[in-house]
Coordinates of C-alpha atoms and ligand atoms in Angstrom, one line a residue:
M966 CA 7.9 -13.2 15.0
A967 CA 10.1 -11.8 12.1
H968 CA 12.1 -14.5 10.2
T969 CA 14.9 -12.2 9.6
S970 CA 15.7 -11.4 13.3
P971 CA 15.7 -13.7 16.4
L972 CA 13.9 -10.8 18.2
A973 CA 10.2 -10.4 18.7
R974 CA 9.0 -7.2 17.1
R975 CA 5.8 -5.4 16.0
G976 CA 4.5 -5.6 12.6
V977 CA 4.9 -2.9 9.9
L978 CA 1.8 -1.7 8.2
F979 CA 3.6 -0.7 5.0
V980 CA 1.7 1.6 2.6
L981 CA 2.7 2.0 -1.1
S982 CA 0.7 4.8 -2.8
S983 CA 1.2 6.4 -6.1
P984 CA -0.7 8.0 -9.1
S985 CA -1.6 5.2 -11.5
G986 CA 1.3 5.0 -14.1
A987 CA 4.1 5.5 -11.6
G988 CA 4.8 1.8 -11.3
K989 CA 3.5 1.0 -7.9
S990 CA 1.8 -2.3 -8.8
T991 CA 5.0 -3.7 -10.4
I992 CA 6.9 -2.8 -7.4
A993 CA 4.3 -4.3 -4.9
R994 CA 4.3 -7.6 -6.9
M995 CA 8.2 -7.6 -6.7
L996 CA 8.2 -7.1 -3.1
L997 CA 5.5 -9.9 -2.3
R998 CA 7.6 -12.2 -4.4
A999 CA 10.9 -11.5 -2.8
D1000 CA 9.9 -11.2 0.8
P1001 CA 7.9 -14.0 2.6
D1002 CA 7.5 -11.8 5.7
I1003 CA 5.2 -9.4 4.0
A1004 CA 1.7 -10.2 2.9
L1005 CA -0.7 -8.1 0.9
S1006 CA -4.0 -6.8 2.4
V1007 CA -6.6 -7.5 -0.3
S1008 CA -9.0 -4.6 -0.5
A1009 CA -12.8 -4.8 -1.0
T1010 CA -14.2 -2.6 -3.8
T1011 CA -17.3 -2.0 -5.7
R1012 CA -15.6 -1.3 -8.9
P1013 CA -16.3 -3.9 -11.7
I1014 CA -13.7 -6.6 -12.2
R1015 CA -11.3 -5.9 -15.1
P1016 CA -10.0 -8.6 -17.4
G1017 CA -7.2 -10.7 -16.0
E1018 CA -8.2 -9.7 -12.3
V1019 CA -9.2 -12.5 -9.9
D1020 CA -11.8 -12.2 -7.2
G1021 CA -10.2 -12.6 -3.7
V1022 CA -6.7 -12.1 -5.2
D1023 CA -6.5 -8.6 -6.7
Y1024 CA -9.7 -7.5 -4.8
H1025 CA -12.8 -8.8 -3.1
F1026 CA -15.4 -7.5 -5.6
V1027 CA -18.5 -6.8 -3.8
S1028 CA -21.8 -4.9 -4.5
L1029 CA -22.5 -1.5 -3.1
D1030 CA -25.0 -2.9 -0.7
R1031 CA -22.5 -5.4 0.7
F1032 CA -19.8 -2.6 0.8
R1033 CA -22.2 -0.6 2.9
E1034 CA -23.0 -3.4 5.2
M1035 CA -19.4 -4.1 5.9
A1036 CA -18.7 -0.4 6.5
S1037 CA -21.5 0.0 9.0
A1038 CA -20.5 -3.3 10.7
G1039 CA -17.1 -1.7 11.3
D1040 CA -15.4 -4.4 9.1
F1041 CA -13.0 -1.8 7.5
L1042 CA -9.8 -0.4 9.0
E1043 CA -10.2 2.3 6.5
W1044 CA -12.4 3.0 3.3
A1045 CA -12.7 5.8 0.8
H1046 CA -14.3 6.9 -2.4
V1047 CA -11.7 6.7 -5.1
F1048 CA -12.9 8.0 -8.4
D1049 CA -16.3 6.7 -8.9
H1050 CA -16.1 3.6 -6.7
R1051 CA -15.5 2.6 -3.1
Y1052 CA -12.5 0.9 -1.8
G1053 CA -11.8 -0.4 1.7
T1054 CA -9.3 -2.4 3.8
P1055 CA -10.9 -5.5 5.6
R1056 CA -9.8 -5.3 9.2
A1057 CA -9.8 -8.9 10.3
P1058 CA -7.1 -10.4 7.8
V1059 CA -4.8 -7.4 8.9
H1060 CA -5.0 -8.4 12.5
Q1061 CA -4.6 -12.1 11.5
M1062 CA -1.4 -11.3 9.5
L1063 CA 0.2 -9.1 12.2
G1064 CA -0.7 -11.8 14.9
E1065 CA 1.3 -14.4 12.6
G1066 CA 4.3 -12.0 12.8
R1067 CA 3.9 -10.8 9.2
D1068 CA 4.2 -7.3 8.0
V1069 CA 1.3 -6.0 5.9
L1070 CA 1.6 -4.4 2.5
F1071 CA -1.3 -1.9 1.7
D1072 CA -1.7 -0.6 -2.0
I1073 CA -4.1 2.1 -1.1
D1074 CA -4.6 5.8 -1.9
W1075 CA -3.6 9.0 0.3
Q1076 CA -7.0 8.8 2.1
G1077 CA -6.4 5.3 3.1
A1078 CA -2.8 6.1 4.2
Q1079 CA -4.2 9.1 6.3
Q1080 CA -7.0 6.9 8.1
L1081 CA -4.4 4.0 8.7
F1082 CA -2.0 6.4 10.3
Q1083 CA -4.8 7.8 12.4
Q1084 CA -5.6 4.4 13.7
A1085 CA -2.2 2.8 13.9
G1086 CA 0.2 5.6 14.0
G1087 CA 3.7 4.3 14.7
D1088 CA 3.2 1.1 13.1
V1089 CA 2.5 2.6 9.7
V1090 CA 5.1 3.4 7.3
R1091 CA 3.9 5.4 4.2
V1092 CA 5.8 5.4 1.0
F1093 CA 4.8 7.4 -2.0
I1094 CA 6.1 6.6 -5.6
L1095 CA 6.4 9.5 -8.1
P1096 CA 6.9 9.1 -11.9
P1097 CA 10.1 10.6 -13.2
S1098 CA 8.4 13.3 -15.4
V1099 CA 5.2 14.4 -16.8
E1100 CA 6.2 13.2 -20.2
E1101 CA 6.8 9.7 -18.9
L1102 CA 3.6 9.5 -17.0
G1103 CA 1.9 10.6 -20.1
R1104 CA 3.5 7.8 -22.1
R1105 CA 2.8 5.3 -19.5
L1106 CA -0.9 6.4 -19.1
R1107 CA -1.4 6.3 -23.0
S1108 CA 0.0 2.8 -23.2
R1109 CA -3.0 1.6 -21.0
G1110 CA -5.6 0.6 -23.5
T1111 CA -7.4 3.6 -25.2
D1112 CA -5.3 6.6 -26.6
E1113 CA -8.3 8.9 -26.7
A1114 CA -7.0 12.4 -25.9
S1115 CA -9.9 13.1 -23.3
V1116 CA -9.4 9.7 -21.5
V1117 CA -5.6 10.3 -21.2
A1118 CA -6.2 13.8 -20.1
A1119 CA -8.6 12.6 -17.3
R1120 CA -5.9 10.1 -16.1
M1121 CA -3.4 12.9 -16.0
A1122 CA -5.7 15.1 -14.0
R1123 CA -6.3 12.3 -11.5
A1124 CA -2.5 11.6 -11.3
A1125 CA -2.0 15.3 -10.6
S1126 CA -4.5 15.2 -7.7
E1127 CA -3.0 12.2 -6.3
I1128 CA 0.5 13.6 -6.6
S1129 CA -0.6 16.8 -4.6
H1130 CA -0.7 14.6 -1.5
W1131 CA 3.0 13.7 -1.5
D1132 CA 3.7 15.5 1.7
G1133 CA 1.4 13.1 3.7
Y1134 CA 4.1 10.3 3.4
D1135 CA 7.1 9.2 5.3
Y1136 CA 9.1 8.5 2.2
V1137 CA 8.9 9.8 -1.3
L1138 CA 10.6 7.8 -4.2
V1139 CA 11.1 8.7 -7.8
N1140 CA 10.6 5.6 -10.0
D1141 CA 12.9 6.3 -12.9
D1142 CA 14.5 2.8 -12.8
V1143 CA 12.1 0.0 -11.5
E1144 CA 15.1 -2.2 -10.1
R1145 CA 16.5 0.9 -8.2
C1146 CA 13.1 1.9 -6.9
F1147 CA 12.4 -1.6 -5.7
T1148 CA 15.8 -1.8 -3.9
Q1149 CA 15.1 1.4 -2.2
V1150 CA 11.6 0.2 -1.1
R1151 CA 13.2 -3.0 0.3
M1152 CA 15.8 -0.9 2.2
I1153 CA 13.0 1.3 3.7
L1154 CA 11.2 -1.8 4.9
E1155 CA 14.4 -3.5 6.3
A1156 CA 15.3 -0.4 8.3
E1157 CA 11.9 0.2 9.5
R1158 CA 11.8 -3.4 10.8
L1159 CA 14.9 -2.8 12.7
K1160 CA 13.6 0.4 14.5
R1161 CA 14.1 0.0 18.4
S1162 CA 10.5 1.0 18.9
R1163 CA 9.4 -2.1 17.1
Q1164 CA 11.8 -4.6 18.7
T1165 CA 9.7 -5.7 21.5
G1166 CA 12.1 -8.5 22.2
L1167 CA 15.0 -6.3 22.9
I1168 CA 14.5 -5.7 26.6
G1169 CA 14.5 -9.3 27.5
F1170 CA 17.4 -10.0 24.9
A1171 CA 19.6 -7.2 26.4
R1172 CA 18.9 -8.3 29.9
K1173 CA 20.1 -11.7 29.2
L1174 CA 23.2 -10.3 27.6
M1175 CA 23.9 -8.3 30.8
A1176 CA 23.1 -11.0 33.2
Ligands
5GP206 P1 -7.8 0.4 -9.2 O1 -9.2 0.6 -9.4 O2 -6.9 1.1 -10.3 O3 -7.2 -0.9 -8.7 O4 -7.3 1.4 -7.8 C1 -7.5 2.7 -7.8 C2 -7.0 3.4 -6.5 O5 -7.6 2.8 -5.4 C3 -5.5 3.0 -6.4 O6 -4.9 4.3 -6.1 C4 -5.4 2.2 -5.2 O7 -4.3 2.4 -4.5 C5 -6.7 2.8 -4.4 N1 -7.2 1.7 -3.4 C6 -7.2 0.3 -3.7 N2 -7.6 -0.3 -2.6 C7 -7.9 0.6 -1.6 C8 -8.4 0.6 -0.2 O8 -8.7 -0.4 0.3 N3 -8.5 1.8 0.3 C9 -8.1 3.1 -0.2 N4 -8.4 4.1 0.4 N5 -7.7 3.0 -1.5 C10 -7.6 1.8 -2.3

């Protein structure tokens, strides 16, 4: 059950997507720190670990063979090719978190958002974060390691292709100020938690009030 309300409710599957450089990871981190009722779904990936990343925390880093095994065993709620690698959401931890009455945060791309929605429909809330301008996106992408023009151009092209899926989301936010964007994300989550359709404890509660 949610700690913020005395009523039992269904958990929210809260999806945050954005092109890289829009500030999604920062906002996801802020949300996890600020809100004990939501926990991160840690994806499995075949991409190599980057400096500073921790296996089991940022991702479960697995071989292609292991990933294929997991996919054919039905271990993923969804999975997709993103760029040159595979990424998937392990099913069991999500069920466990929902069973504990927590909401689950997914940092996944539009393909993941679409598949999750097909499976869990009304329990899924999809939020897309946009950068404030092409110039700002370029600036943020250039500041990530190499400044080589072709690398930056490739990142911009990927960002444009991700952005083209904005209309597959329930909410679209422009991150021109990280604090404001974070506040908006929290407001969305709070309001979605309060939706009548999620408040499974309401019938009994209202009956008691009427008795
Ligand atoms: P990165 O390799 O930079 O950590 O992530 C690349 C992209 O893959 C990001 O857009 C991220 O949201 C997406 N991604 C991460 N995990 C998953 C997953 O489990 N499923 C899907 N569909 N996308 C994912």
